[in-house]
Amino acid sequence: MEQQNHSKQLLLQLNQQRAKGYLCDVIIVVENALFRAHKNVLAASSVYFKSLVPHDNLINLDTEMVSPSIFRQVLDFIYTGRLSSSDFVSDHSISSLLIAASYLQLTELAALCRRKLKHNGQTPSSSNKMTPSSSTSPTPNGHTPGPLCLSSTPLHNHQHHNNHSGSKKGSQRPGQEGRLREDLSEKVFISGSRCASLSPSGEGRSNGLGLDLSKRSPSESTATEEVSPSSLLQSSSPHSSSLSPTPPTTSSAKPEPPKTSTDLQPRAPRKRPRGDKVTPELEDGEVNGEENGLDQSEGSGHSGRGGGGGGRKGRRNGNTNYIYRQPQPGFEPGVGDNLYVCIPCGKGFPSSEQLNAHVDTHTHDQLYMKDEEEEEEEEECGGYLKDKDPDTCPDDSASKGVKPDAEEPGHLCTVCSKSCKDATSLRQHEKSHWLNRPFPCNICGKLFTQRGTMTRHMRSHLGLKPFACEECGMRFTRQYRLAEHMRVHSGEKPYECQLCGGKFTQQRNLLSHMRMHTSPS
DNA sequence: CTGGGGATGGGGCCC
DNA sequence: CGGGCCCCATCCCCA
């Protein structure tokens, strides 16, 4: 007895789930695009992925080897076992696919490409070796990989270092490491061109956060949601504007292991066994978020701090199945707690399980019927959204009070009577009273009151740490942190305890110390 | 084992 | 929107 088409149906289901982001537990970053997928499927298809996905939930691929559009085809192939005829429009497309397939060790796809090239009278071997001629031509989406074999830059060594070798101090000079990260930042930030992630009508969909939430039409191959990291972060990095838009360089001629999230982690000057392993927010085993920190505290609006150091434990932000959106109006059984937002309909749910259950109720068609009407929503309604809830939106007077053009003297907060110097400050301050948070993280769904905080948070997902210590190479997401860190090297201890004379490099440690003095015990 | 200090990560919020 | 500072939490080291 055998179920007919069982495997086919299974793949179909998986592919549909991928389209929804349902149970996706890994994000693959390719240049300016994010692809969500299932670890199991990737591991079953690719030796490379098989080696990476157990350890990483965020995988950066070398854009020299694969462009976003090519990877979309690769992913489609993985999930469907077929390539659309449009993927074979030119020998070059096939060559690009072959390069990617070889890089990712997708043997079947590589063989398919070779056969196709052979059939077309081409010599697949040349493509497989990734000669400059084959690699520098534009890919179908216009992406032009940099030269592969011509570069003499030594950067390739750290473009692909793995967790373990990379964590060894001294394996590379700090400066080099810093360069690596900048290069990676370039890859992530610079690319201004949107990959083929636009909605059927061609326009990218923004939710007002710069997040491209566009969906691919059902008719357009398999729906692969791509999100431009550059839009994710909206050039929040001060480096983003200063980085050269030159393509990343690597002199590798053979496929190398893709970069992984851990590649982005700092080489801590001191031993940090756990820290070295991290992508805290995307730790294995948390993606389904049964006990996800989000459920209980994160994003509740009250205990965000609870997660402060949680990165070390990896207990926060575990759910990566969905790219979150703010709740849609009309769905508000306790809006403040509905942190898990369905992409297609925007409904919010208090737990990942409920969200998963909900997502499954969507038909495939529904996924692509979503309009773009809400993108300016949070801006227009002052962040309260339209899902008015007595708890989350105190009253209309509050929002009236925060009109940008408010001119009343004093600019008093309607909630706490705090006096702000101007209407803008007042408006921003009043956001601090909102229980509803209009700025969701596109990766983990955590909600924020300020866009800047969200983008800063996003950096931690992507491992972007633009600020490097010249002494030890340690990198930070914030300049302030770097300045703070530099006192470690300088030995400066500007903070002195007035009670015992103890000196500290950091104010927060002085404060911690002071608590020791003042605490009863 | 425990507590304190050093150091780091992340979020909130104001400027 | 970024910078800066505050806070909390956490990890690691060491006495």
Coordinates of C-alpha atoms (C1' of nucleotides) in Angstrom, one line a residue:
Chain A
M1 CA 0.0 0.0 0.0
E2 CA 1.3 3.3 -0.9
Q3 CA -0.2 6.8 -0.8
Q4 CA -0.2 8.2 -4.2
N5 CA 1.6 11.5 -4.6
H6 CA 2.5 11.5 -0.9
S7 CA 5.9 13.0 -1.4
K8 CA 4.5 15.5 -3.8
Q9 CA 1.8 16.6 -1.5
L10 CA 4.2 16.8 1.3
L11 CA 6.5 19.1 -0.7
L12 CA 3.5 21.1 -1.8
Q13 CA 2.5 21.6 1.8
L14 CA 6.0 22.6 2.8
N15 CA 6.2 25.0 0.0
Q16 CA 2.9 26.6 0.9
Q17 CA 4.1 26.8 4.5
R18 CA 7.2 28.5 3.3
A19 CA 5.1 31.0 1.4
K20 CA 3.3 31.8 4.6
G21 CA 6.4 31.7 6.7
Y22 CA 4.7 29.0 8.6
L23 CA 7.1 27.1 10.9
C24 CA 10.0 28.6 9.0
D25 CA 13.0 28.3 11.3
V26 CA 15.8 29.7 9.3
I27 CA 16.5 32.9 7.5
I28 CA 18.9 33.0 4.6
V29 CA 20.3 36.4 3.8
V30 CA 21.4 36.9 0.2
E31 CA 22.7 40.3 -0.5
N32 CA 19.6 42.5 0.1
A33 CA 17.1 39.8 0.4
L34 CA 15.9 37.6 3.2
F35 CA 14.5 34.1 2.5
R36 CA 12.7 32.1 5.1
A37 CA 12.7 28.4 4.9
H38 CA 12.6 25.2 6.9
K39 CA 15.8 23.8 8.2
N40 CA 14.8 20.2 7.6
V41 CA 14.1 20.9 4.0
L42 CA 17.3 22.7 3.4
A43 CA 19.3 20.1 5.2
A44 CA 17.7 17.4 3.2
S45 CA 18.7 19.1 0.0
S46 CA 22.1 20.5 0.6
V47 CA 25.1 19.3 2.4
Y48 CA 26.1 22.8 3.1
F49 CA 22.8 23.7 4.6
K50 CA 22.9 20.4 6.5
S51 CA 26.1 21.5 8.1
L52 CA 24.9 24.9 8.9
V53 CA 21.3 24.8 10.0
P54 CA 21.9 22.9 13.2
H55 CA 23.9 25.8 14.5
D56 CA 22.5 28.8 12.9
N57 CA 19.2 30.3 12.2
L58 CA 20.5 33.1 10.2
I59 CA 22.7 32.2 7.3
N60 CA 24.4 34.7 5.0
L61 CA 25.3 33.4 1.6
D62 CA 28.1 34.7 -0.5
T63 CA 26.7 37.0 -3.1
E64 CA 29.6 36.1 -5.3
M65 CA 28.1 32.7 -5.6
V66 CA 24.5 33.4 -5.6
S67 CA 22.3 36.4 -6.1
P68 CA 18.9 36.9 -4.6
S69 CA 17.1 36.0 -7.8
I70 CA 19.2 32.9 -8.3
F71 CA 18.7 31.8 -4.8
R72 CA 15.0 32.3 -5.2
Q73 CA 15.1 29.8 -8.0
V74 CA 17.3 27.5 -6.0
L75 CA 14.8 27.6 -3.1
D76 CA 12.0 27.0 -5.5
F77 CA 13.8 24.0 -6.8
I78 CA 14.5 22.7 -3.4
Y79 CA 10.8 22.9 -2.5
T80 CA 9.4 21.8 -5.8
G81 CA 12.0 19.8 -7.5
R82 CA 11.6 21.7 -10.6
L83 CA 12.7 24.9 -12.3
S84 CA 10.4 27.0 -14.2
S85 CA 11.1 27.5 -17.9
S86 CA 11.7 31.1 -17.2
D87 CA 14.7 30.1 -15.2
F88 CA 16.2 28.7 -18.3
V89 CA 15.9 31.8 -20.5
S90 CA 19.6 31.9 -21.1
D91 CA 22.7 29.9 -20.7
H92 CA 23.9 32.5 -18.4
S93 CA 21.0 31.9 -16.1
I94 CA 21.8 28.2 -16.1
S95 CA 25.4 29.0 -15.4
S96 CA 24.5 31.2 -12.5
L97 CA 22.2 28.5 -11.2
L98 CA 25.0 26.0 -11.6
I99 CA 27.4 28.2 -9.7
A100 CA 24.9 28.5 -6.9
A101 CA 24.1 24.9 -6.9
S102 CA 27.7 24.0 -6.7
Y103 CA 28.3 26.5 -4.0
L104 CA 25.4 25.1 -2.0
Q105 CA 26.2 21.6 -2.9
L106 CA 22.9 20.9 -4.4
T107 CA 24.1 18.0 -6.5
E108 CA 20.8 17.3 -8.2
L109 CA 20.3 20.9 -9.2
A110 CA 23.9 21.1 -10.4
A111 CA 23.5 18.0 -12.4
L112 CA 20.3 19.4 -13.9
C113 CA 22.1 22.6 -14.9
R114 CA 25.0 20.7 -16.4
R115 CA 22.7 18.6 -18.5
K116 CA 20.9 21.7 -19.6
L117 CA 24.1 23.4 -20.6
K118 CA 25.4 20.3 -22.3
H119 CA 22.2 20.1 -24.2
N120 CA 22.6 23.7 -25.2
G121 CA 26.1 23.0 -26.3
Q122 CA 27.8 24.8 -23.5
T123 CA 30.6 23.4 -21.3
P124 CA 29.3 23.3 -17.8
S125 CA 32.7 22.8 -16.4
S126 CA 33.6 26.3 -17.1
S127 CA 30.7 27.6 -15.2
N128 CA 31.3 25.3 -12.4
K129 CA 34.7 26.6 -12.0
M130 CA 33.3 30.0 -11.8
T131 CA 35.6 31.8 -14.1
P132 CA 35.4 35.5 -14.1
S133 CA 33.7 35.5 -17.4
S134 CA 30.9 33.4 -16.0
S135 CA 30.6 35.2 -12.8
T136 CA 30.9 38.8 -13.7
S137 CA 28.1 38.9 -16.1
P138 CA 24.9 40.3 -14.7
T139 CA 22.5 37.9 -13.2
P140 CA 19.0 37.9 -14.2
N141 CA 18.1 40.5 -11.7
G142 CA 20.8 42.7 -12.7
H143 CA 23.1 41.8 -9.9
T144 CA 26.6 41.9 -11.0
P145 CA 28.9 39.8 -8.9
G146 CA 32.3 41.0 -8.4
P147 CA 35.3 39.2 -9.9
L148 CA 35.8 35.9 -8.4
C149 CA 39.3 34.8 -9.5
L150 CA 40.8 38.1 -10.1
S151 CA 40.7 39.7 -6.7
S152 CA 43.8 39.8 -4.8
T153 CA 42.3 41.0 -1.6
P154 CA 42.9 38.8 1.3
L155 CA 39.5 39.2 2.6
H156 CA 38.3 35.9 1.5
N157 CA 39.9 34.4 4.5
H158 CA 37.5 36.0 6.8
Q159 CA 34.6 36.1 4.6
H160 CA 33.9 32.6 5.4
H161 CA 35.5 31.8 8.6
N162 CA 33.5 29.5 10.7
N163 CA 32.4 29.8 14.2
H164 CA 35.2 27.9 15.7
S165 CA 38.2 29.2 13.8
G166 CA 36.7 32.6 13.8
S167 CA 36.4 32.7 17.5
K168 CA 40.1 32.1 17.9
K169 CA 41.8 35.3 18.9
G170 CA 44.7 36.1 16.7
S171 CA 43.5 34.3 13.7
Q172 CA 43.1 37.6 12.1
R173 CA 44.0 41.1 13.0
P174 CA 41.3 43.2 14.5
G175 CA 41.5 45.5 11.6
Q176 CA 40.8 42.8 9.2
E177 CA 37.9 41.6 11.1
G178 CA 36.6 45.0 11.2
R179 CA 36.9 45.1 7.5
L180 CA 35.0 41.9 7.2
R181 CA 32.2 43.3 9.1
E182 CA 32.1 46.4 7.1
D183 CA 32.1 44.3 4.0
L184 CA 29.2 42.4 5.3
S185 CA 27.5 45.6 6.2
E186 CA 28.0 46.7 2.6
K187 CA 26.3 43.6 1.4
V188 CA 23.5 44.1 3.6
F189 CA 23.0 47.7 3.5
I190 CA 24.2 49.1 0.4
S191 CA 22.3 47.3 -2.2
G192 CA 19.7 49.8 -3.1
S193 CA 18.1 47.7 -5.8
R194 CA 15.2 45.7 -4.7
C195 CA 15.4 42.1 -5.6
A196 CA 12.5 40.4 -7.3
S197 CA 10.4 40.7 -4.3
L198 CA 7.9 43.2 -5.5
S199 CA 4.3 42.6 -5.5
P200 CA 2.7 41.5 -8.7
S201 CA 1.9 45.1 -9.6
G202 CA 5.5 45.8 -9.2
E203 CA 5.6 48.0 -6.2
G204 CA 7.3 47.1 -3.1
R205 CA 5.0 47.1 -0.2
S206 CA 6.1 48.8 2.9
N207 CA 4.4 48.7 6.2
G208 CA 5.6 52.1 7.0
L209 CA 8.7 50.7 8.6
G210 CA 10.5 50.4 5.4
L211 CA 9.9 46.7 5.5
D212 CA 9.2 45.3 2.2
L213 CA 6.3 43.0 2.8
S214 CA 5.4 42.4 -0.7
K215 CA 4.2 39.1 -1.7
R216 CA 4.8 37.3 -4.9
S217 CA 1.9 36.5 -7.0
P218 CA 0.9 32.9 -7.0
S219 CA 1.5 32.9 -10.6
E220 CA 5.0 34.0 -10.1
S221 CA 7.0 30.9 -9.4
T222 CA 6.8 29.9 -5.8
A223 CA 6.1 32.6 -3.4
T224 CA 9.3 33.4 -1.7
E225 CA 9.1 36.3 0.6
E226 CA 12.1 38.5 0.4
V227 CA 12.8 41.4 2.5
S228 CA 15.4 43.9 1.8
P229 CA 17.6 44.2 4.8
S230 CA 18.5 47.7 3.7
S231 CA 14.9 48.6 4.1
L232 CA 14.7 46.6 7.3
L233 CA 17.2 48.9 8.8
Q234 CA 16.5 51.9 6.8
S235 CA 20.1 52.9 6.8
S236 CA 20.0 53.1 10.5
S237 CA 23.7 52.3 10.6
P238 CA 25.8 55.4 10.5
H239 CA 28.1 53.4 8.3
S240 CA 25.5 52.6 5.9
S241 CA 25.9 55.8 4.1
S242 CA 29.6 55.9 4.1
L243 CA 30.2 52.5 2.9
S244 CA 31.3 52.0 -0.6
P245 CA 28.7 50.3 -2.8
T246 CA 31.4 48.2 -4.4
P247 CA 30.6 44.6 -4.6
P248 CA 32.0 42.4 -1.9
T249 CA 35.3 40.9 -2.9
T250 CA 36.5 37.4 -2.6
S251 CA 39.2 35.6 -4.4
S252 CA 37.8 32.2 -3.8
A253 CA 37.4 30.2 -6.8
K254 CA 35.7 27.3 -5.2
P255 CA 32.5 27.2 -3.4
E256 CA 33.0 28.0 0.2
P257 CA 30.8 27.5 3.2
P258 CA 28.3 30.2 3.4
K259 CA 28.7 32.8 6.1
T260 CA 26.5 32.2 9.0
S261 CA 25.1 34.4 11.7
T262 CA 27.8 33.5 14.0
D263 CA 30.3 34.9 11.6
L264 CA 28.9 38.2 12.6
Q265 CA 29.6 37.8 16.2
P266 CA 32.4 39.6 17.8
R267 CA 35.6 37.9 18.8
A268 CA 35.3 38.6 22.5
P269 CA 38.6 39.5 24.1
R270 CA 37.8 37.1 26.9
K271 CA 36.5 33.6 26.8
R272 CA 32.9 33.4 26.3
P273 CA 32.0 29.9 25.4
R274 CA 28.4 30.6 25.2
G275 CA 28.8 33.9 23.6
D276 CA 30.8 32.5 20.8
K277 CA 28.0 30.2 19.8
V278 CA 25.4 32.7 19.6
T279 CA 22.8 34.2 17.6
P280 CA 20.9 34.8 20.7
E281 CA 17.7 35.8 19.3
L282 CA 17.6 32.9 16.9
E283 CA 18.8 30.1 19.1
D284 CA 17.9 26.6 18.1
G285 CA 14.9 25.1 19.6
E286 CA 13.1 28.3 20.1
V287 CA 11.7 29.0 16.8
N288 CA 8.3 27.8 17.6
G289 CA 8.3 29.8 20.7
E290 CA 6.3 27.6 23.0
E291 CA 7.9 29.3 25.9
N292 CA 8.9 32.2 23.9
G293 CA 9.9 35.1 25.9
L294 CA 7.7 37.2 23.8
D295 CA 4.7 35.5 25.2
Q296 CA 5.3 36.5 28.7
S297 CA 7.1 39.6 28.9
E298 CA 8.8 40.8 25.8
G299 CA 7.0 43.4 24.1
S300 CA 4.4 43.6 26.7
G301 CA 5.3 47.2 27.1
H302 CA 6.3 46.8 30.6
S303 CA 9.0 44.4 31.0
G304 CA 11.2 44.9 28.0
R305 CA 14.1 45.0 30.3
G306 CA 13.5 41.5 31.3
G307 CA 15.2 40.5 28.2
G308 CA 18.0 42.8 28.5
G309 CA 20.7 40.3 29.0
G310 CA 18.5 37.6 27.8
G311 CA 20.5 37.5 24.6
R312 CA 23.1 35.5 26.4
K313 CA 20.5 32.9 27.3
G314 CA 18.8 33.1 24.0
R315 CA 15.5 33.1 25.6
R316 CA 14.1 36.0 23.8
N317 CA 12.6 36.6 20.4
G318 CA 12.7 33.0 19.5
N319 CA 9.9 33.0 17.0
T320 CA 11.2 33.5 13.6
N321 CA 8.4 31.9 11.7
Y322 CA 6.8 35.1 10.8
I323 CA 7.5 38.5 9.6
Y324 CA 5.3 40.4 11.8
R325 CA 3.0 43.1 11.2
Q326 CA 1.2 45.3 13.4
P327 CA -2.3 44.1 14.3
Q328 CA -5.0 44.9 11.9
P329 CA -7.9 47.0 13.0
G330 CA -10.8 45.0 14.1
F331 CA -8.9 42.3 15.8
E332 CA -8.3 43.2 19.3
P333 CA -9.0 40.7 22.0
G334 CA -6.4 42.4 24.2
V335 CA -4.3 44.1 21.6
G336 CA -1.5 44.8 23.9
D337 CA -0.8 41.1 24.2
N338 CA -1.2 40.2 20.6
L339 CA 2.4 40.3 19.8
Y340 CA 2.3 37.6 17.1
V341 CA 1.0 39.0 14.0
C342 CA 0.0 37.1 10.9
I343 CA 1.6 38.4 7.8
P344 CA -1.2 38.0 5.4
C345 CA -4.0 39.5 7.4
G346 CA -2.2 41.4 10.1
K347 CA -4.2 39.9 12.9
G348 CA -2.4 39.7 16.2
F349 CA -2.3 36.8 18.6
P350 CA -1.0 36.4 22.1
S351 CA 1.0 33.3 21.4
S352 CA 2.9 31.7 18.6
E353 CA 0.8 28.6 18.8
Q354 CA -2.3 30.6 18.2
L355 CA -0.7 32.4 15.4
N356 CA 0.5 29.2 13.8
A357 CA -3.0 27.8 14.1
H358 CA -4.4 30.9 12.6
V359 CA -2.0 31.0 9.7
D360 CA -2.9 27.6 8.7
T361 CA -6.5 28.7 8.1
H362 CA -5.4 31.0 5.3
T363 CA -5.8 29.7 1.9
H364 CA -3.0 30.2 -0.5
D365 CA -4.9 32.7 -2.4
Q366 CA -5.6 34.8 0.6
L367 CA -2.0 35.2 1.1
Y368 CA -1.6 37.3 -2.0
M369 CA -4.8 39.2 -1.8
K370 CA -3.5 41.5 0.9
D371 CA -3.5 45.1 -0.1
E372 CA -1.2 47.8 0.9
E373 CA -3.6 49.9 2.7
E374 CA -2.1 49.8 6.1
E375 CA 1.4 50.9 5.5
E376 CA 1.0 54.4 6.7
E377 CA -1.4 53.3 9.4
E378 CA 0.7 53.8 12.5
E379 CA 1.8 57.1 11.3
E380 CA -1.6 58.3 10.5
C381 CA -3.2 57.3 13.7
G382 CA -0.3 58.4 15.8
G383 CA 0.8 54.9 16.7
Y384 CA -2.4 53.9 18.4
L385 CA -3.4 52.1 15.2
K386 CA -6.9 51.8 14.5
D387 CA -7.6 49.0 16.8
K388 CA -8.7 51.2 19.5
D389 CA -8.5 49.6 22.8
P390 CA -9.2 51.4 26.0
D391 CA -6.0 50.0 27.4
T392 CA -3.8 50.7 24.5
C393 CA -5.2 53.9 23.4
P394 CA -6.0 55.9 26.5
D395 CA -8.4 58.2 24.9
D396 CA -8.8 60.5 22.0
S397 CA -7.7 63.4 23.9
A398 CA -4.3 61.9 24.3
S399 CA -3.9 61.7 20.6
K400 CA -5.2 65.1 20.1
G401 CA -2.7 66.3 22.6
V402 CA 0.1 65.0 20.6
K403 CA -0.7 66.6 17.3
P404 CA 2.5 67.7 15.8
D405 CA 1.3 71.2 15.4
A406 CA 0.2 71.5 19.0
E407 CA 1.2 74.9 20.1
E408 CA 0.0 75.1 23.6
P409 CA 2.7 76.4 26.0
G410 CA 4.4 73.9 28.1
H411 CA 3.4 70.9 26.0
L412 CA 2.2 68.9 28.9
C413 CA 1.8 65.2 28.6
T414 CA -1.8 64.3 28.9
V415 CA -0.9 61.1 30.8
C416 CA 1.8 62.1 33.3
S417 CA 1.7 65.9 33.0
K418 CA 5.4 65.9 32.0
S419 CA 6.3 69.1 30.4
C420 CA 8.1 68.8 27.1
K421 CA 9.9 71.6 25.4
D422 CA 8.1 71.2 22.1
A423 CA 5.3 69.3 20.4
T424 CA 7.7 66.9 18.9
S425 CA 9.2 66.0 22.2
L426 CA 5.8 65.7 23.7
R427 CA 4.7 63.4 21.0
Q428 CA 7.6 61.2 21.4
H429 CA 7.3 61.2 25.1
E430 CA 3.7 60.2 24.9
K431 CA 4.6 57.2 22.9
S432 CA 6.2 56.0 26.1
H433 CA 2.7 55.6 27.5
W434 CA 1.5 53.6 24.7
L435 CA 0.9 50.0 25.4
N436 CA 0.5 49.4 21.7
R437 CA 3.8 49.5 19.9
P438 CA 3.7 50.4 16.3
F439 CA 7.1 49.2 15.3
P440 CA 7.5 45.5 15.0
C441 CA 10.8 43.7 14.4
N442 CA 10.5 42.1 11.0
I443 CA 12.4 39.1 12.2
C444 CA 11.2 38.2 15.6
G445 CA 8.1 40.3 15.9
K446 CA 9.0 42.2 19.0
L447 CA 7.3 45.5 19.2
F448 CA 8.8 48.8 19.8
T449 CA 7.5 52.3 20.5
Q450 CA 10.2 53.9 18.5
R451 CA 11.4 53.1 15.1
G452 CA 15.0 53.8 16.0
T453 CA 14.8 51.3 18.8
M454 CA 13.4 48.8 16.5
T455 CA 16.2 49.3 13.9
R456 CA 18.7 49.2 16.6
H457 CA 17.2 45.9 17.7
M458 CA 17.3 44.7 14.2
R459 CA 21.0 45.1 14.1
S460 CA 21.4 42.5 16.7
H461 CA 19.5 40.1 14.6
L462 CA 21.6 40.7 11.6
G463 CA 24.8 40.9 13.6
L464 CA 25.6 44.3 12.4
K465 CA 28.1 45.9 14.6
P466 CA 29.6 48.9 12.9
F467 CA 31.6 50.2 15.7
A468 CA 34.9 48.4 16.1
C469 CA 37.5 48.7 18.8
E470 CA 40.9 49.4 17.3
E471 CA 42.6 47.8 20.2
C472 CA 41.0 44.4 20.3
G473 CA 38.6 44.3 17.3
M474 CA 35.6 43.9 19.5
R475 CA 32.6 45.3 17.8
F476 CA 29.5 47.0 19.0
T477 CA 26.2 48.0 17.8
R478 CA 26.4 51.4 19.4
Q479 CA 29.1 54.0 19.4
Y480 CA 28.4 54.7 23.0
R481 CA 29.2 51.1 23.8
L482 CA 32.5 51.4 22.0
A483 CA 33.4 54.5 23.9
E484 CA 32.5 52.7 27.1
H485 CA 34.5 49.7 26.1
M486 CA 37.6 51.8 25.2
R487 CA 37.9 52.6 28.9
V488 CA 38.8 49.0 29.4
H489 CA 41.9 49.5 27.3
S490 CA 42.7 53.0 28.6
G491 CA 42.2 52.0 32.2
E492 CA 40.2 55.1 32.8
K493 CA 37.8 54.8 35.7
P494 CA 36.0 58.0 35.8
Y495 CA 33.2 56.8 38.1
E496 CA 34.0 56.8 41.7
C497 CA 32.0 55.6 44.6
Q498 CA 31.5 58.4 47.1
L499 CA 31.1 56.0 49.9
C500 CA 34.1 53.7 49.5
G501 CA 36.1 55.4 46.9
G502 CA 35.9 52.5 44.5
K503 CA 36.4 53.4 40.9
F504 CA 34.7 52.1 37.9
T505 CA 35.1 52.2 34.2
Q506 CA 31.4 52.3 33.7
Q507 CA 28.7 54.3 35.3
R508 CA 26.3 51.4 35.3
N509 CA 28.8 49.4 37.3
L510 CA 29.1 52.2 39.8
L511 CA 25.4 52.2 40.1
S512 CA 25.4 48.5 40.5
H513 CA 28.0 48.9 43.2
M514 CA 26.0 51.7 44.9
R515 CA 23.1 49.3 45.1
M516 CA 25.3 47.0 47.0
H517 CA 25.9 49.8 49.5
T518 CA 22.3 50.8 49.8
S519 CA 20.7 47.4 49.7
P520 CA 19.6 46.2 53.2
S521 CA 21.5 42.9 53.0
Chain B
dC1 C1' 29.8 28.0 46.7
dT2 C1' 29.2 32.8 47.0
dG3 C1' 29.5 37.6 46.3
dG4 C1' 31.6 41.5 44.1
dG5 C1' 33.6 43.5 40.2
dG6 C1' 34.3 43.8 35.2
dA7 C1' 32.2 43.7 31.1
dT8 C1' 28.6 43.2 27.6
dG9 C1' 23.8 43.0 25.5
dG10 C1' 19.4 44.9 24.9
dG11 C1' 15.4 48.1 25.6
dG12 C1' 13.4 52.7 27.1
dC13 C1' 13.6 57.2 26.5
dC14 C1' 15.1 62.0 26.0
dC15 C1' 17.7 65.3 23.3
Chain C
dC1 C1' 16.9 59.5 13.1
dG2 C1' 21.0 59.1 15.5
dG3 C1' 23.4 59.9 19.8
dG4 C1' 23.6 59.5 24.4
dC5 C1' 22.4 57.9 28.7
dC6 C1' 19.7 55.3 31.8
dC7 C1' 18.2 50.9 33.4
dC8 C1' 18.1 45.8 33.9
dA9 C1' 19.9 41.4 33.1
dT10 C1' 23.5 38.4 32.4
dC11 C1' 28.0 36.3 32.0
dC12 C1' 32.6 35.6 33.4
dC13 C1' 36.4 35.9 36.5
dC14 C1' 38.3 35.8 40.9
dA15 C1' 39.0 36.3 45.8

